Coordinates of C-alpha atoms in Angstrom, one line a residue:
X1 CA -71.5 86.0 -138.0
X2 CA -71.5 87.2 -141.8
X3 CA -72.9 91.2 -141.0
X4 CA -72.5 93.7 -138.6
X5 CA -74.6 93.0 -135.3
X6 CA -75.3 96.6 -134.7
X7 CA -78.1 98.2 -137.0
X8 CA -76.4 101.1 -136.6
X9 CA -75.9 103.8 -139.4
X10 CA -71.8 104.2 -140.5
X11 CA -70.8 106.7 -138.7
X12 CA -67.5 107.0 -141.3
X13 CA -69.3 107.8 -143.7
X14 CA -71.5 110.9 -144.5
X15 CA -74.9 111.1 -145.7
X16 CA -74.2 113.5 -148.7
X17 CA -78.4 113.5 -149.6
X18 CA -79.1 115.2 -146.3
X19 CA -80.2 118.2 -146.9
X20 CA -78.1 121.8 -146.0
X21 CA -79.9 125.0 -145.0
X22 CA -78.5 128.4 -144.9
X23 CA -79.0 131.6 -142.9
X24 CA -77.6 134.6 -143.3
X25 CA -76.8 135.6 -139.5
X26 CA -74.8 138.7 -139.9
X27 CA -72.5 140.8 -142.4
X28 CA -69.3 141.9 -141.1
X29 CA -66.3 144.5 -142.5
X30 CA -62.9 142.8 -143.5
X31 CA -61.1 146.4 -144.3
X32 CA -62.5 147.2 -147.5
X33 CA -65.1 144.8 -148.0
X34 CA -67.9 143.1 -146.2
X35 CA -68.6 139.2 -145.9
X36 CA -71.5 137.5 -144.7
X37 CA -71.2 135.1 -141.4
X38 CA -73.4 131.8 -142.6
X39 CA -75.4 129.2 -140.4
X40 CA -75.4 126.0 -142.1
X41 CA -77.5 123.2 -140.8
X42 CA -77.4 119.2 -142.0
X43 CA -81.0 117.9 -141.5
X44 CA -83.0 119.0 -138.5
X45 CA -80.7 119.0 -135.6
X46 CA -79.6 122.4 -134.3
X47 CA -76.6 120.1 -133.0
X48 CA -75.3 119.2 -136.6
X49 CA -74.7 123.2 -137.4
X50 CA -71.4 124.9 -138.1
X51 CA -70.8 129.0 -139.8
X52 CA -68.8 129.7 -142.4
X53 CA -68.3 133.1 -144.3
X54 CA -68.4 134.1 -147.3
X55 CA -67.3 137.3 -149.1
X56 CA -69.1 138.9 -152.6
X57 CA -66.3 137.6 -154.4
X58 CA -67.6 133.7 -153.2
X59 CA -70.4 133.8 -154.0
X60 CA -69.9 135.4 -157.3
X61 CA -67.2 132.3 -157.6
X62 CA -70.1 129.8 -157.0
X63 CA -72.6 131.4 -159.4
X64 CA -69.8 130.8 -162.4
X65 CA -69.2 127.1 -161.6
X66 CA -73.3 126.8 -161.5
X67 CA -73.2 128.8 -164.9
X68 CA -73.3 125.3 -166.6
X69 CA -76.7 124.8 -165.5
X70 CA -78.8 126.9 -167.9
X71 CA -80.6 128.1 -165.0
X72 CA -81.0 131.9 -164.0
X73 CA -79.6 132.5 -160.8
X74 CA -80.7 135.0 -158.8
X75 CA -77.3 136.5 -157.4
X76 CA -77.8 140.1 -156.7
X77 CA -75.7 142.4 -159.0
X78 CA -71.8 143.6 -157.7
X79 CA -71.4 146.8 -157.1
X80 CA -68.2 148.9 -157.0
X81 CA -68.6 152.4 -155.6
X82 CA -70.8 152.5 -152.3
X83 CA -70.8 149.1 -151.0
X84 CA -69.8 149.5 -147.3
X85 CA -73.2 151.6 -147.4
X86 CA -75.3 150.4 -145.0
X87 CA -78.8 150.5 -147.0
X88 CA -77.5 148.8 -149.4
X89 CA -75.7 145.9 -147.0
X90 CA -78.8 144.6 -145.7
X91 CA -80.5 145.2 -149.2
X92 CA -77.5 142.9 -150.5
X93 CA -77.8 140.2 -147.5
X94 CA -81.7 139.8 -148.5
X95 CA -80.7 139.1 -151.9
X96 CA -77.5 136.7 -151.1
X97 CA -80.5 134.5 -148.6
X98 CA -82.7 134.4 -151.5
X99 CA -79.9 133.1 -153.5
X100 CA -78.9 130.8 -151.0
X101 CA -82.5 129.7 -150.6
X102 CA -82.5 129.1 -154.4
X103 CA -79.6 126.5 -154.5
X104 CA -80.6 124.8 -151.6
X105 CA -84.5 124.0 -152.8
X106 CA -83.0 122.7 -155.9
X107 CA -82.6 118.9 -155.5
X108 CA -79.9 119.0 -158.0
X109 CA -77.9 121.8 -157.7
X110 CA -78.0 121.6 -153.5
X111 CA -75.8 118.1 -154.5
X112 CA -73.2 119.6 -156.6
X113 CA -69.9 119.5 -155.7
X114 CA -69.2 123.1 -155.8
X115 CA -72.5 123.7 -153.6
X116 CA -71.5 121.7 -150.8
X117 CA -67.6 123.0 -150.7
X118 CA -69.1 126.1 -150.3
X119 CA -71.6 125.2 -147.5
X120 CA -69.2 123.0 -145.9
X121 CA -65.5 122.8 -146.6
X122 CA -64.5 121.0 -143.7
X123 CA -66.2 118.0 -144.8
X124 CA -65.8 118.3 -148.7
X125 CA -62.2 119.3 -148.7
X126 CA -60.8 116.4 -149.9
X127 CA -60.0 115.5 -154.2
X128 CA -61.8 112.5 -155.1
X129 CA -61.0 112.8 -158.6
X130 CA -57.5 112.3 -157.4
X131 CA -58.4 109.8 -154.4
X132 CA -60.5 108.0 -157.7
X133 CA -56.9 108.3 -160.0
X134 CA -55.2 106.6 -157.0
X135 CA -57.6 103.3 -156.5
X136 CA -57.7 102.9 -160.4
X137 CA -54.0 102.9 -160.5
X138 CA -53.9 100.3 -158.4
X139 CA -56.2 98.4 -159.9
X140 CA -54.0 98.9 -163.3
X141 CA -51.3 96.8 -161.3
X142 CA -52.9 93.4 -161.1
X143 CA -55.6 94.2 -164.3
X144 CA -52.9 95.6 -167.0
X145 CA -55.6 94.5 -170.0
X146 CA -57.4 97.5 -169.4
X147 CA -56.7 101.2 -170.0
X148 CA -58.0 104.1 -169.0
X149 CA -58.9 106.5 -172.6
X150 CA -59.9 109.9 -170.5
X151 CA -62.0 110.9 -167.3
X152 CA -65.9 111.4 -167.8
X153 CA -65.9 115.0 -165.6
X154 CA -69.0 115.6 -163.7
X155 CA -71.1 113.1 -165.5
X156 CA -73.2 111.7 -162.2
X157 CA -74.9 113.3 -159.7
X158 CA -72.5 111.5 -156.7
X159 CA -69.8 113.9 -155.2
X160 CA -67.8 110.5 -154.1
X161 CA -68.0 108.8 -157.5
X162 CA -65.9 109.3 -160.6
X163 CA -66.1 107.7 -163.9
X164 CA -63.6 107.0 -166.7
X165 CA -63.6 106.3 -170.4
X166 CA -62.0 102.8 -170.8
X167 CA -60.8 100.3 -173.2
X168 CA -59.6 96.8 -173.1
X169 CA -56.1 96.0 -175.2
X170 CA -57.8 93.0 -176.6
X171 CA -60.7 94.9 -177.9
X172 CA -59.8 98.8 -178.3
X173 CA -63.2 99.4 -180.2
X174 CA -65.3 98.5 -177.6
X175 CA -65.6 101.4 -175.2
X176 CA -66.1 100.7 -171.4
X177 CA -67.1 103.5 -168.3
X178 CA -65.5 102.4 -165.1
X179 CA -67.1 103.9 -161.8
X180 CA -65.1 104.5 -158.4
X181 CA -67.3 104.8 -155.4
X182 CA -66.7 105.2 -151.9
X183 CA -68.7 103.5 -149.2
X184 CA -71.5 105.3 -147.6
X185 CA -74.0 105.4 -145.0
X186 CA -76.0 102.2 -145.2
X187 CA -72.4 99.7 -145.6
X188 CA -73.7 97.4 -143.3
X189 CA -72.4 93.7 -145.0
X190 CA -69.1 92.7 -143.3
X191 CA -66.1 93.1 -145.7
X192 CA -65.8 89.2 -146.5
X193 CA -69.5 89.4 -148.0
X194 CA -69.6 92.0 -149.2
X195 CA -66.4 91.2 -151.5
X196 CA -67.7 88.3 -152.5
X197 CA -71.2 90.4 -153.6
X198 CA -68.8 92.7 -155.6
X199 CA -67.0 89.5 -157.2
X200 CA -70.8 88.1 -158.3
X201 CA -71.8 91.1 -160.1
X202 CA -70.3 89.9 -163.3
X203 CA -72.1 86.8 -163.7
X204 CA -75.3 87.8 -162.7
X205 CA -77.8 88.2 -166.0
X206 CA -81.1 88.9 -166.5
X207 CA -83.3 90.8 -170.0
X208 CA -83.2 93.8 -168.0
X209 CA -80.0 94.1 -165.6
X210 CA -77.1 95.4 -167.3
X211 CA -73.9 94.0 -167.5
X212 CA -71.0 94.2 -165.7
X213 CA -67.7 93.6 -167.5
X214 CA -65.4 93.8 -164.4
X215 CA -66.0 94.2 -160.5
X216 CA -63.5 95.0 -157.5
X217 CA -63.5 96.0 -154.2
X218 CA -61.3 98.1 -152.2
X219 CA -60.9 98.4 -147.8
X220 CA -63.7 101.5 -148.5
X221 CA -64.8 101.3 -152.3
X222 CA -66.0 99.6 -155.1
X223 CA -64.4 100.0 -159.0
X224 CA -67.1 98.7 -161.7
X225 CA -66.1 98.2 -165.0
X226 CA -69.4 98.1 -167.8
X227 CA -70.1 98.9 -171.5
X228 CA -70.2 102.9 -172.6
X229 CA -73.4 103.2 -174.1
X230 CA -73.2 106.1 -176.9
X231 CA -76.8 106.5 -176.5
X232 CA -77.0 107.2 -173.4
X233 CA -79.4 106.1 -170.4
X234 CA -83.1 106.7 -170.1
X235 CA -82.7 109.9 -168.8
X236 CA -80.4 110.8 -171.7
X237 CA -83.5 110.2 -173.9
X238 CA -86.4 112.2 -172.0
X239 CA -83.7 114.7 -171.9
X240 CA -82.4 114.5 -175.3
X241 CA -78.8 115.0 -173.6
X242 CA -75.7 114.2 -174.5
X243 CA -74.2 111.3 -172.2
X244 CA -70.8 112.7 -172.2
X245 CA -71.9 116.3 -170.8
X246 CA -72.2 116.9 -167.1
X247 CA -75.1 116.4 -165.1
X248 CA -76.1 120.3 -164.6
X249 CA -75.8 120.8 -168.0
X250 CA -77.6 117.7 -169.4
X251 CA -80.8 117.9 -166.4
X252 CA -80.9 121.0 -165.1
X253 CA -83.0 123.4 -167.7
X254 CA -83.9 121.4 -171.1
X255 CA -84.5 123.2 -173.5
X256 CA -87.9 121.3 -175.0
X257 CA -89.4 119.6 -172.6
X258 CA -91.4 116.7 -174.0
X259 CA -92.3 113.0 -172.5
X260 CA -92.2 109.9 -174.4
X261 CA -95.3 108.2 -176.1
X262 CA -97.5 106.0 -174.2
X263 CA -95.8 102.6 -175.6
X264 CA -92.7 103.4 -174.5
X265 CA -94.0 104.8 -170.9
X266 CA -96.1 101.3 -171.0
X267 CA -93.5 99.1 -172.3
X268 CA -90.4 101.0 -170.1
X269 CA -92.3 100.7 -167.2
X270 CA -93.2 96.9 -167.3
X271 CA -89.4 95.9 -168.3
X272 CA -88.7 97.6 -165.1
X273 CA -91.4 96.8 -162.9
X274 CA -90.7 93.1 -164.0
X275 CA -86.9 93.6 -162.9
X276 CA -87.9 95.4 -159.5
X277 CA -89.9 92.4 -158.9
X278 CA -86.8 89.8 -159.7
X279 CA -84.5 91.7 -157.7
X280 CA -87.3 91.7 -154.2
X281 CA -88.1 88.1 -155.1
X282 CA -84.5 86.8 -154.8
X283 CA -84.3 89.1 -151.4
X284 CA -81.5 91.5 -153.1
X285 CA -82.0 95.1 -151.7
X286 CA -82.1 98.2 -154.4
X287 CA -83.3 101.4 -153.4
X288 CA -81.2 103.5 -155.9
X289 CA -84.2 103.6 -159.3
X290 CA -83.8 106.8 -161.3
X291 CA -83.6 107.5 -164.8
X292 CA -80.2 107.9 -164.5
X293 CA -80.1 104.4 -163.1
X294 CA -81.6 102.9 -166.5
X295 CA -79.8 102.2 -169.5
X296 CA -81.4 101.8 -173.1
X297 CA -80.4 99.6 -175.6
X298 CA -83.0 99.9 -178.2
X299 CA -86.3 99.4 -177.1
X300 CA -84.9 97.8 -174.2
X301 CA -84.4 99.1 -170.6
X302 CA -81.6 97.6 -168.4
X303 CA -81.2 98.1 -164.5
X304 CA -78.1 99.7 -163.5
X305 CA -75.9 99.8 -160.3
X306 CA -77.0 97.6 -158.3
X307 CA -73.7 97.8 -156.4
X308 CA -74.9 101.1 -154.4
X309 CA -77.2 99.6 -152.2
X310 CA -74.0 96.9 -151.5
X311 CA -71.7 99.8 -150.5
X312 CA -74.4 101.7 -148.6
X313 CA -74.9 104.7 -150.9
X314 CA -77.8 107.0 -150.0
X315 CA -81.0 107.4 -153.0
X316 CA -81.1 110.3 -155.5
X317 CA -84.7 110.5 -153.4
X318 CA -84.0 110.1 -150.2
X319 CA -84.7 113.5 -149.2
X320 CA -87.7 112.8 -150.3
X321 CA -89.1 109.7 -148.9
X322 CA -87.6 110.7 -145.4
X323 CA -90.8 113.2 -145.3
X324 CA -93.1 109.7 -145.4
X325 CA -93.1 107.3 -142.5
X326 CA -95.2 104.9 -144.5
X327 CA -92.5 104.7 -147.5
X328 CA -90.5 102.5 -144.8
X329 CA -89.0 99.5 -147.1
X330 CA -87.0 98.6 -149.7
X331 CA -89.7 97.8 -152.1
X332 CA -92.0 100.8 -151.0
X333 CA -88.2 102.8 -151.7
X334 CA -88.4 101.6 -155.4
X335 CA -92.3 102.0 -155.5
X336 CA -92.4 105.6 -154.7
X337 CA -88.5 106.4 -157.1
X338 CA -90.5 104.7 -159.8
X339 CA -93.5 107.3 -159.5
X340 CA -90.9 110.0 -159.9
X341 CA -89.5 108.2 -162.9
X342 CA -93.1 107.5 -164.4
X343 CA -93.3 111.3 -163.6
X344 CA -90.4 112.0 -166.0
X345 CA -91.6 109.8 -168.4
X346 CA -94.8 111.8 -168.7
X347 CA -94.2 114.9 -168.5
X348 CA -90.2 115.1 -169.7
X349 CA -89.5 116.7 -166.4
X350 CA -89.6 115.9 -162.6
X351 CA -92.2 116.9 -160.1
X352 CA -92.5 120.5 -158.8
X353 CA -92.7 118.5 -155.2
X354 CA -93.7 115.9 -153.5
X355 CA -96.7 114.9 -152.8
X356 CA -99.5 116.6 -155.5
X357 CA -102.9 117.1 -155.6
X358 CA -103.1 117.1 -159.5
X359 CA -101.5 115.6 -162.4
X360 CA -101.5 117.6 -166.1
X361 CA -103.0 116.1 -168.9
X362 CA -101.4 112.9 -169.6
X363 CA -101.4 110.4 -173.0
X364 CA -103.8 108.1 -171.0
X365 CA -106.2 108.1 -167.4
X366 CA -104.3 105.0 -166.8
X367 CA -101.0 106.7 -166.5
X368 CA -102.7 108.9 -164.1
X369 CA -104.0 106.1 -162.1
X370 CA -100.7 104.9 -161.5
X371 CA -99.3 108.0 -160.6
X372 CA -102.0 108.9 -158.2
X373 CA -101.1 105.5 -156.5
X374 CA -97.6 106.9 -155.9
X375 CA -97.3 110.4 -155.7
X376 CA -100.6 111.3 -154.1
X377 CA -101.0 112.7 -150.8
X378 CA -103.4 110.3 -149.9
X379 CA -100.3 107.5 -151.1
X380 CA -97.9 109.0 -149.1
X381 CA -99.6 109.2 -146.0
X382 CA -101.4 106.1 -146.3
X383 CA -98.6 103.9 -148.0
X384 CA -97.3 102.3 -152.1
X385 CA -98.7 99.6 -153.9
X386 CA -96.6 96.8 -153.8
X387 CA -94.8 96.1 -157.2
X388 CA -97.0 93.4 -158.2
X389 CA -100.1 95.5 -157.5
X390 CA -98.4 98.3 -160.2
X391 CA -98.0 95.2 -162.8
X392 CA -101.2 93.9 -162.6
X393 CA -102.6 97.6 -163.5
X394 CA -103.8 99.0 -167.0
X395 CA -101.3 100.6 -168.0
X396 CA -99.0 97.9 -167.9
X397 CA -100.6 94.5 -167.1
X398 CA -101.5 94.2 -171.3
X399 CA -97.8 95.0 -172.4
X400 CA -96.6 91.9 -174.0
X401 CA -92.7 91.3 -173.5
X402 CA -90.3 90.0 -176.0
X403 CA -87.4 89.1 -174.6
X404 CA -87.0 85.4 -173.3
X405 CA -83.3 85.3 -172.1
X406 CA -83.1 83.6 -169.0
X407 CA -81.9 85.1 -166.1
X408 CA -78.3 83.8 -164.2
X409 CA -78.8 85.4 -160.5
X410 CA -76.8 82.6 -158.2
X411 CA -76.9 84.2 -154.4
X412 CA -75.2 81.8 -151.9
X413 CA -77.0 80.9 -148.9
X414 CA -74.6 82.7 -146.5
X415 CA -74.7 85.4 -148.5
X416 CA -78.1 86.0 -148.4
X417 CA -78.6 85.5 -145.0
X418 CA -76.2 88.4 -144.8
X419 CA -77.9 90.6 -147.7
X420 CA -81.0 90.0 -145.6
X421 CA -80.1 91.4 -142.2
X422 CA -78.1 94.5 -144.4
X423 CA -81.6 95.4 -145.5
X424 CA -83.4 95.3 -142.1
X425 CA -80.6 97.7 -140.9
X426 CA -81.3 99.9 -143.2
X427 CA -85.1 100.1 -142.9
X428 CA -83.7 100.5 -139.2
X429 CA -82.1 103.7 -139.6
X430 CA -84.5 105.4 -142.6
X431 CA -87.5 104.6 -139.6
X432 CA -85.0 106.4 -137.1
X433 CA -84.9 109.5 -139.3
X434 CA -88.2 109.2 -140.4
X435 CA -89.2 109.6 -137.1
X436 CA -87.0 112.4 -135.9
X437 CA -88.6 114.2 -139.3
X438 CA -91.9 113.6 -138.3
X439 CA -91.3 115.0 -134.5
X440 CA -89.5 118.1 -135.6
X441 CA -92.0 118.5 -137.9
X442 CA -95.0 118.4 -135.1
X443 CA -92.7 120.5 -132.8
X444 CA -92.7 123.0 -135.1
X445 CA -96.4 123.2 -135.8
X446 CA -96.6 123.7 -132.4
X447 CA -94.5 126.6 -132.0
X448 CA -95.4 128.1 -134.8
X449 CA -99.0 127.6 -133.9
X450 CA -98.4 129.6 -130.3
X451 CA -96.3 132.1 -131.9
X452 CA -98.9 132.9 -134.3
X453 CA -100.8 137.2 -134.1
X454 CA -103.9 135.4 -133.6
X455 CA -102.9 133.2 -130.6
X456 CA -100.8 136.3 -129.5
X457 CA -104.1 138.4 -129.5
X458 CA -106.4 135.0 -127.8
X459 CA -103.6 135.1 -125.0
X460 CA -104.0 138.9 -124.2
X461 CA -108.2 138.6 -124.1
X462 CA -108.0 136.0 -121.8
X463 CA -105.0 137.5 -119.5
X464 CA -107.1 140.8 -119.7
X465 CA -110.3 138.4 -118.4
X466 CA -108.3 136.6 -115.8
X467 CA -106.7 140.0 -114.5
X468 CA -110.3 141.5 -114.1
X469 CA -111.5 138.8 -112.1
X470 CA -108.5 138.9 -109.8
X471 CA -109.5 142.5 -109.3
X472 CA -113.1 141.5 -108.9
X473 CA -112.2 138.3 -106.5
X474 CA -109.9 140.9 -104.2
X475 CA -112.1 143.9 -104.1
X476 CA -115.2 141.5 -102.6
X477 CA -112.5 139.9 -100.3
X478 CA -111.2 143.3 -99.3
X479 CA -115.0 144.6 -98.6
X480 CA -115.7 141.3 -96.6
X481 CA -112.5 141.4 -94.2
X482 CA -114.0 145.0 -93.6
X483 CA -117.1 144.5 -92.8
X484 CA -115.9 141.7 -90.5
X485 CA -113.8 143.6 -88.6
X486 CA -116.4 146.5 -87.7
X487 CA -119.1 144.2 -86.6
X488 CA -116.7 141.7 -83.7
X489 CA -116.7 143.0 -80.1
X490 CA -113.9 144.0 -79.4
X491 CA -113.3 148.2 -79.1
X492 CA -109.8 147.8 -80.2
X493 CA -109.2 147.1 -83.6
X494 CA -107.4 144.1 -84.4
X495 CA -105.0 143.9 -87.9
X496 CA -106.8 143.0 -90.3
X497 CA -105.9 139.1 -91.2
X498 CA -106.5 137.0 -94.3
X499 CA -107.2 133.5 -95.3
X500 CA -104.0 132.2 -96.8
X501 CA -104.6 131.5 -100.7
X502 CA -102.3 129.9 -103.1
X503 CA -100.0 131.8 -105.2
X504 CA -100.9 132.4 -108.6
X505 CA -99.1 131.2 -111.1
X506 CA -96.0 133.1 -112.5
X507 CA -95.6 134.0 -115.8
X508 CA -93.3 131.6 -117.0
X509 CA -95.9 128.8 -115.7
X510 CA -98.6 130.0 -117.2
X511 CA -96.9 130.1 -120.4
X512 CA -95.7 126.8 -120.1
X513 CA -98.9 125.6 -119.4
X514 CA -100.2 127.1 -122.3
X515 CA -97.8 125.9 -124.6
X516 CA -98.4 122.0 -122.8
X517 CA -102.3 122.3 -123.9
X518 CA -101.7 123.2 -127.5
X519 CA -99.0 120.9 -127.6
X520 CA -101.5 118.1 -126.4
X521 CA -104.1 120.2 -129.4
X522 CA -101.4 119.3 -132.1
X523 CA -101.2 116.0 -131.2
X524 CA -105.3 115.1 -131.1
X525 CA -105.2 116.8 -134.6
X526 CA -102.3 114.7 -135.9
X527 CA -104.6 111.8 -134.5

């Protein structure tokens, strides 16, 4: 067989896009200071939940490192004298959840490094820079033409990926970036095929893929060797960052925030739509657009990494399309990342959240069409547009495309096959998680729905009814057994005797029945 027979996620390898939540349980004293005990939860199971604790002094730790940013954190001040008073504790802790809410909602700070140490160190104790120094050393033994110039720190969004400045001895004026990255989740391609995807990424070619100098692949990563582009990525450009600067600093809080002009959102869009389109037609899986993902070389966008989806690295929007049980494949994956990116384009900034109602002004209606298709809450819950549907629309189906270099995309047979069944697994698993979202989701409702004043009060009324007419019931029952017993025979009086009647519910039953019917109430509404 050339892939794994189980469609079963990698259980080595963490999901670092799954979302972390934080609640502040309790503060307790540690001599002369307090720290806060944390509940940290991945996803939505109360099962994957863990504390840690955290003193001031962390959390003032983690606000420098986030410093970068631009943002204005909302860390509540320090103060020295009085703060074991007890007012001011639990005036603190409020603050310190806010905070924590703060850097959890944001989709890019919640996958910083720093932010996930902090949150949980058991998992992200390790150095990858130094794990990333050790594999390209290696590699250095059997490829001694290249040389490594200086590390690029914190210029990606991945916590397991590191890139390096580069140069090749026969060319030292040609700058190169090589990226380590670890396997993740989604690795489901045996290790013979998927070295022998890693070998092909070289010669593959097309007008808007870019190119890959040098490829490799480790017993658990993948080293990529490409051209450093001085300009930057497309991103870089809606950004107007500097490629070499981190990712909090570059994305974070622009300073101007402008989109691009309607020919380049037209033209951008169709170069990659087109791409998409080649990549699903010749059954290669993606899954990993973003703008960070898109290199510019003029007027010219190219497609980059395409070697995530071989090692089984989670999207930059996964947390988001986990909320949609229609965005269930590969291409309706790339549909829905290329809305965001359109987004960007637009507007020179991503979405508040997903889905919206409205759209600001935009350069053309046609723009808004298209992102109305994609972003809408009637898309999301009803399903994307297929790529071809987006090219055959307005905004793009009259952009006329220059570039007539023919693409080189040789996949063997075997190889396919295997590429194939790597995909099915996993839509396998994002359907699994999209389903325990979805039933979490409706569980909640439903609680929250019962626990609600107004159900609270609706519960009382109708115990206070039900209690009356017991009383009612037993008072004519009572009266009846009476009367009975003064009109038989007999001169002796007998005990009086009763009918046996059922025994009424307790409250525990009642309560579960209650909470059965507006389960069952939930559900007719979801239908």
């Amino acid at each position: 067989m050339a892939f794994m027979e189980k469609p079963a996620a990698n259980k080595l390898f963490l999901d670092d896009t799954a979302p972390l939540t934080a609640v502040i349980e309790a503060s307790q004293s540690l001599h002369s200071h307090t720290a806060d005990i944390i509940r940290v939860q991945r996803g939505i199971s109360m099962e994957n939940s863990w504390q840690v604790v955290r003193r001031y002094s962390d959390f003032d730790m983690l606000n420098n490192s986030l410093q970068i940013s631009g943002l204005s954190l909302p860390l509540p001040p320090k103060k020295l004298i009085g703060n074991m008073d007890r007012e001011f504790i639990a005036e603190r802790q409020k603050g310190l959840q806010n905070y924590l809410n703060y850097i959890t909602s944001n989709h890019i700070l919640s996958n910083y490094e720093p932010v996930k140490k902090f949150l949980d160190p058991t998992n992200y104790a390790a150095n990858y820079t130094e794990i990333a120094l050790q594999q390209v050393s290696m590699f250095f033994r059997s490829e001694p033409k290249f040389e490594v110039v200086e590390p690029l720190k914190d210029i990606g969004w991945r916590l397991r990926k590191r890139y390096f400045l580069m140069k090749c001895k026969n060319q030292p004026k040609e700058p190169l970036v090589l990226s380590w990255a670890d396997m993740g989740p989604d690795k489901y391609l045996q290790d013979k095929d998927f070295q022998c995807a890693i070998k092909l990424l070289p010669s593959w070619t097309h007008p808007y893929i870019y190119r890959v100098t040098f490829a490799t692949a480790g017993e658990s990563s993948a080293l990529i060797i490409r051209p450093f582009n001085e300009k930057g990525t497309l991103k870089d450009l809606i950004y107007k960052a500097k490629p070499r600067d981190p990712f909090l600093k570059k994305y974070c809080n622009p300073r101007k925030i402008q989109g691009l002009e309607l020919q380049q959102i037209k033209t951008f869009g169709r170069q990659i739509l087109e791409v998409l389109k080649f990549l699903h037609d010749r059954g290669f899986p993606y899954g990993h657009l973003h703008a960070s993902n898109v290199m510019l070389e003029g007027e010219t966008c190219r497609l980059m990494d395409l070697e995530n989806s071989l090692l089984g690295l989670p999207s930059f929007y996964r947390s988001y399309f986990t909320q949609f049980r229609k965005i269930n494949t590969l291409e309706s994956i790339d549909v829905h990342c290329f809305g965001h990116l359109l987004y960007e384009m637009t507007y020179g900034r991503p979405p508040d959240s997903i889905p919206l109602d409205q759209f600001p002004p935009a350069p053309s209606m046609s723009v808004v069409s298209v992102l109305e298709s994609i972003l809408s809450c009637e898309a999301c819950k009803s399903g994307m547009p297929s790529v071809s549907q987006l090219l055959q629309m307005p905004l793009f189906s009259d952009v006329a495309l220059m570039n007539t270099e023919k693409p080189q995309f040789k996949i063997p047979t075997k190889l396919k096959e295997a590429l194939k069944t790597a995909k099915e697994c996993m839509e396998k698993r994002l359907a699994e998680e999209q389903k325990s979202i979805y039933q979490h989701r409706r569980l909640t409702r439903a609680q929250s729905h019962h626990g609600s004043e107004e159900e609270k009060k609706k519960r009382k009324i109708l115990a206070r009814k039900k209690s009356k007419r017991t009383n009612c019931e037993s008072g004519e029952e009572q009266s009846m057994k009476c009367n009975n017993s003064n009109n038989s025979g007999s001169g002796t009086s007998s005990p009086l005797t009763s009918p046996s009647s059922p025994t009424p519910p307790s409250t525990a039953g009642r309560y579960t029945l209650w909470f059965i019917s507006i389960w069952i109430q939930v559900l007719l509404d979801d239908l």
